Amino acid sequence: MPEPAFLPYRPGRLPKAQMLRHAREFFDLMNQRRSVRQFAPDPVPRELIKLAIATASTAPSGAHRQPWRFVAVSDPAVKRRIRQAAEAEERKFYQGGRAPAEWLAALAPLGTGWRKPYLAIAPWLVVVFEELHGFAPSGQRRRNYYVKESVGIACGLFIAAVHQMGLVTLPHTPSPMRFLSEILGRPSNEKPFVLFPVGFPARNVQVPNLQRKALEEVAVWLERPRRSGPRNSHP
Ligand code: IYR
């Protein structure tokens, strides 16, 4: 068993007012994010995609295994193949009876359908794989832990990074997704998790009119009792 090695970590404290300002600014930024399904064909520099993947890969992960792989595709021929295969699956979902009526009703406000032209139009498709297990130097299987949780967190950071640089994306989940392993030539210890088209939004893009839940609906507080009496009344 290797000995744990520790290093000092001194991130420093911001003044309270600055903490609040950063918190508000980050919330305002993230609150403007929308999932987009219409992309402009304009190219996006590889360097930006690289930085989004690097940011995602800073995510915490079970036993620090970083059990993710990001496959970035800008090759038009590969994008076309992905579009074709995804649409074949989606067609069975939307029109072939694969989706239960309740699910289709839940999706109705989003206006989605089996056609996915954005898979060929967006300049980049970033396909995220979960690494089900790794390999020890001996070649033996090495377990990964909390893989879905870890990859989910990494994807959240990826989405935030993409938004922060002024680009848009969409977590697209064709189902089943096995075709992505075949088209992208990934090994059997990697399982497709989600596909992110990334690019600029189309000029006249529209998004569904959705509201986010109010904080009261998503947060529960069990707080330390507040001190009674006027503030600063203590000597
Ligand atoms: N995979 C399909 C269906 C779909 C499912 C959910 I849940 C969504 O939030 C949106 C779409 C598709 O990508 O259209």
Coordinates of C-alpha atoms and ligand atoms in Angstrom, one line a residue:
M1 CA 0.0 0.0 0.0
P2 CA 1.6 3.3 -1.0
E3 CA 1.9 5.9 1.8
P4 CA -0.4 8.9 1.4
A5 CA 1.4 12.0 0.4
F6 CA 0.1 15.4 1.4
L7 CA 0.9 19.0 0.2
P8 CA -0.1 22.3 1.7
Y9 CA -3.2 23.8 0.1
R10 CA -3.7 27.5 0.9
P11 CA -6.4 28.9 -1.4
G12 CA -6.7 32.0 0.8
R13 CA -9.9 33.8 1.9
L14 CA -11.7 36.5 -0.1
P15 CA -13.3 39.4 1.7
K16 CA -17.0 38.7 2.4
A17 CA -18.2 41.4 -0.1
Q18 CA -16.0 39.9 -2.8
M19 CA -17.3 36.4 -2.1
L20 CA -20.9 37.6 -2.5
R21 CA -20.0 39.4 -5.7
H22 CA -18.4 36.3 -7.2
A23 CA -21.3 34.2 -6.1
R24 CA -23.8 36.5 -7.7
E25 CA -21.8 36.9 -10.9
F26 CA -21.4 33.2 -11.3
F27 CA -25.1 32.5 -10.6
D28 CA -26.1 35.2 -13.1
L29 CA -23.8 33.7 -15.7
M30 CA -25.0 30.2 -15.2
N31 CA -28.6 31.3 -15.0
Q32 CA -28.3 32.6 -18.5
R33 CA -27.3 29.2 -19.9
R34 CA -29.7 27.4 -22.2
S35 CA -29.5 24.1 -23.9
V36 CA -29.5 24.8 -27.6
R37 CA -30.5 22.5 -30.5
Q38 CA -29.8 24.8 -33.4
F39 CA -26.1 25.5 -34.1
A40 CA -24.2 27.8 -36.5
P41 CA -21.8 25.9 -38.8
D42 CA -19.0 28.4 -37.8
P43 CA -15.8 26.7 -36.7
V44 CA -14.7 26.8 -33.1
P45 CA -10.9 26.7 -32.4
R46 CA -9.7 23.3 -31.1
E47 CA -8.0 25.2 -28.2
L48 CA -11.4 26.1 -26.7
I49 CA -12.6 22.5 -26.8
K50 CA -9.3 21.4 -25.3
L51 CA -9.8 23.9 -22.4
A52 CA -13.4 22.7 -21.8
I53 CA -12.2 19.1 -21.6
A54 CA -9.3 20.1 -19.3
T55 CA -11.8 22.0 -17.1
A56 CA -14.1 18.9 -17.0
S57 CA -11.2 16.7 -16.1
T58 CA -10.6 18.8 -12.9
A59 CA -13.8 17.2 -11.5
P60 CA -13.6 15.2 -8.3
S61 CA -13.9 11.5 -8.9
G62 CA -14.2 8.3 -6.9
A63 CA -10.7 7.4 -5.6
H64 CA -9.4 10.0 -8.0
R65 CA -9.7 7.6 -10.9
Q66 CA -10.9 10.2 -13.3
P67 CA -13.0 7.5 -15.1
W68 CA -13.9 9.5 -18.2
R69 CA -12.8 9.9 -21.8
F70 CA -13.8 12.8 -24.0
V71 CA -13.7 12.1 -27.7
A72 CA -13.8 15.4 -29.7
V73 CA -15.0 15.0 -33.3
S74 CA -14.8 17.7 -36.0
D75 CA -14.3 15.4 -38.9
P76 CA -17.5 15.9 -41.1
A77 CA -17.6 12.3 -42.3
V78 CA -17.6 11.0 -38.7
K79 CA -20.2 13.6 -37.6
R80 CA -22.4 12.5 -40.5
R81 CA -22.1 8.8 -39.5
I82 CA -23.0 9.7 -35.9
R83 CA -26.0 11.7 -37.1
Q84 CA -27.2 8.8 -39.3
A85 CA -26.9 6.3 -36.5
A86 CA -28.4 8.5 -33.8
E87 CA -31.4 9.4 -36.0
A88 CA -32.0 5.7 -36.7
E89 CA -32.2 5.1 -32.9
E90 CA -34.2 8.3 -32.2
R91 CA -36.7 7.4 -35.0
K92 CA -37.5 4.1 -33.2
F93 CA -37.8 6.1 -29.9
Y94 CA -40.2 8.8 -31.2
Q95 CA -42.0 6.9 -33.9
G96 CA -41.3 3.2 -33.5
G97 CA -43.1 2.8 -30.2
R98 CA -39.9 2.6 -28.1
A99 CA -40.8 5.7 -26.0
P100 CA -43.8 5.3 -23.6
A101 CA -46.6 7.8 -24.1
E102 CA -45.8 9.4 -20.7
W103 CA -42.2 10.1 -21.8
L104 CA -43.3 11.6 -25.1
A105 CA -45.7 13.8 -23.2
A106 CA -42.9 15.0 -20.9
L107 CA -40.8 15.9 -23.9
A108 CA -43.6 17.7 -25.8
P109 CA -42.8 21.1 -24.3
L110 CA -39.2 20.8 -25.6
G111 CA -40.3 20.3 -29.2
T112 CA -37.7 17.6 -29.8
G113 CA -38.0 14.9 -32.5
W114 CA -36.0 12.2 -34.2
R115 CA -34.3 14.5 -36.6
K116 CA -30.9 15.7 -35.3
P117 CA -29.4 18.0 -38.0
Y118 CA -27.2 19.6 -35.3
L119 CA -25.1 16.5 -35.1
A120 CA -23.8 17.3 -38.6
I121 CA -23.9 21.1 -38.3
A122 CA -22.2 21.8 -34.9
P123 CA -18.5 22.2 -35.5
W124 CA -17.6 19.8 -32.6
L125 CA -19.3 16.7 -31.2
V126 CA -17.7 15.8 -27.8
V127 CA -18.7 12.3 -26.9
V128 CA -18.2 11.4 -23.2
F129 CA -17.4 7.9 -22.2
E130 CA -17.5 6.4 -18.7
E131 CA -14.4 4.2 -18.1
L132 CA -16.0 1.2 -16.5
H133 CA -12.7 -0.1 -15.3
G134 CA -9.0 0.8 -15.8
F135 CA -6.0 -1.4 -16.1
A136 CA -3.1 -2.0 -13.7
P137 CA 0.4 -1.9 -15.1
S138 CA 0.3 -5.7 -15.1
G139 CA -2.7 -5.5 -17.5
Q140 CA -5.1 -6.7 -14.8
R141 CA -8.5 -4.9 -14.5
R142 CA -8.4 -2.1 -12.0
R143 CA -11.7 -1.1 -10.4
N144 CA -13.1 2.4 -10.8
Y145 CA -15.5 3.8 -8.2
Y146 CA -18.7 5.9 -8.4
V147 CA -18.2 6.1 -12.1
K148 CA -21.6 7.6 -13.1
E149 CA -21.4 10.2 -10.3
S150 CA -17.8 11.2 -11.3
V151 CA -18.6 11.4 -15.0
G152 CA -21.8 13.4 -14.2
I153 CA -19.9 15.9 -12.2
A154 CA -17.2 16.2 -15.0
C155 CA -20.0 16.8 -17.5
G156 CA -21.4 19.6 -15.3
L157 CA -18.0 21.3 -15.3
F158 CA -17.8 20.8 -19.1
I159 CA -21.1 22.5 -19.7
A160 CA -20.1 25.4 -17.4
A161 CA -16.8 25.8 -19.2
V162 CA -18.5 25.9 -22.6
H163 CA -21.1 28.4 -21.5
Q164 CA -18.4 30.6 -19.8
M165 CA -16.5 30.9 -23.1
G166 CA -19.7 32.1 -24.9
L167 CA -20.4 28.8 -26.7
V168 CA -23.5 26.6 -26.4
T169 CA -24.1 22.9 -26.0
L170 CA -26.8 20.3 -25.3
P171 CA -26.5 17.0 -23.5
H172 CA -27.8 14.7 -26.1
T173 CA -28.5 11.1 -25.2
P174 CA -29.5 8.9 -28.1
S175 CA -30.5 5.5 -26.7
P176 CA -29.1 3.0 -27.0
M177 CA -25.7 4.6 -27.6
R178 CA -23.6 1.6 -28.4
F179 CA -23.1 2.8 -32.0
L180 CA -20.9 5.6 -30.6
S181 CA -18.3 3.0 -29.4
E182 CA -18.3 1.4 -32.9
I183 CA -18.0 4.6 -34.9
L184 CA -15.4 6.1 -32.6
G185 CA -13.5 2.8 -32.1
R186 CA -13.6 2.8 -28.4
P187 CA -12.6 -0.2 -26.3
S188 CA -15.1 -2.3 -24.4
N189 CA -14.1 -0.9 -20.9
E190 CA -15.6 2.5 -22.1
K191 CA -19.3 3.0 -22.3
P192 CA -21.0 6.0 -24.0
F193 CA -22.4 8.4 -21.4
V194 CA -23.6 11.6 -23.2
L195 CA -22.9 13.5 -26.4
F196 CA -22.3 17.2 -26.5
P197 CA -22.6 19.1 -29.7
V198 CA -20.6 22.3 -29.1
G199 CA -20.6 25.5 -31.2
F200 CA -22.1 28.9 -31.7
P201 CA -25.9 29.2 -31.6
A202 CA -27.7 29.5 -35.0
R203 CA -28.5 33.2 -35.8
N204 CA -32.2 33.0 -35.1
V205 CA -32.1 30.3 -32.5
Q206 CA -35.1 29.8 -30.3
V207 CA -35.3 27.9 -27.0
P208 CA -38.3 26.4 -25.3
N209 CA -40.1 28.7 -22.8
L210 CA -39.1 27.0 -19.6
Q211 CA -38.9 28.3 -16.1
R212 CA -36.5 27.0 -13.5
K213 CA -37.8 25.9 -10.1
A214 CA -37.8 28.5 -7.4
L215 CA -35.1 28.1 -4.8
E216 CA -37.8 27.1 -2.2
E217 CA -38.6 24.1 -4.4
V218 CA -35.0 22.8 -4.6
A219 CA -33.5 23.8 -1.2
V220 CA -34.3 22.6 2.3
W221 CA -32.7 24.4 5.3
L222 CA -32.1 23.0 8.8
E223 CA -30.4 26.0 10.3
R224 CA -28.7 27.0 13.5
P225 CA -31.2 29.1 15.4
R226 CA -30.8 32.8 14.8
R227 CA -29.9 34.9 17.8
S228 CA -33.0 36.8 18.9
G229 CA -33.0 40.6 19.7
P230 CA -31.6 43.5 17.7
R231 CA -28.5 42.9 15.8
N232 CA -25.2 43.9 17.3
S233 CA -26.9 44.3 20.7
H234 CA -24.2 42.3 22.4
P235 CA -21.6 44.3 24.2
Ligands
IYR1 N1 -32.8 11.0 -26.6 C1 -33.9 11.7 -27.2 C2 -35.0 12.0 -26.2 C3 -34.9 12.9 -25.1 C4 -35.0 12.5 -23.8 C5 -34.9 13.4 -22.8 I1 -35.2 12.8 -20.9 C6 -34.8 14.8 -23.0 O1 -34.7 15.7 -22.0 C7 -34.7 15.2 -24.3 C8 -34.7 14.3 -25.4 C9 -33.5 13.0 -27.9 O2 -32.3 13.4 -27.7 O3 -34.3 13.6 -28.6

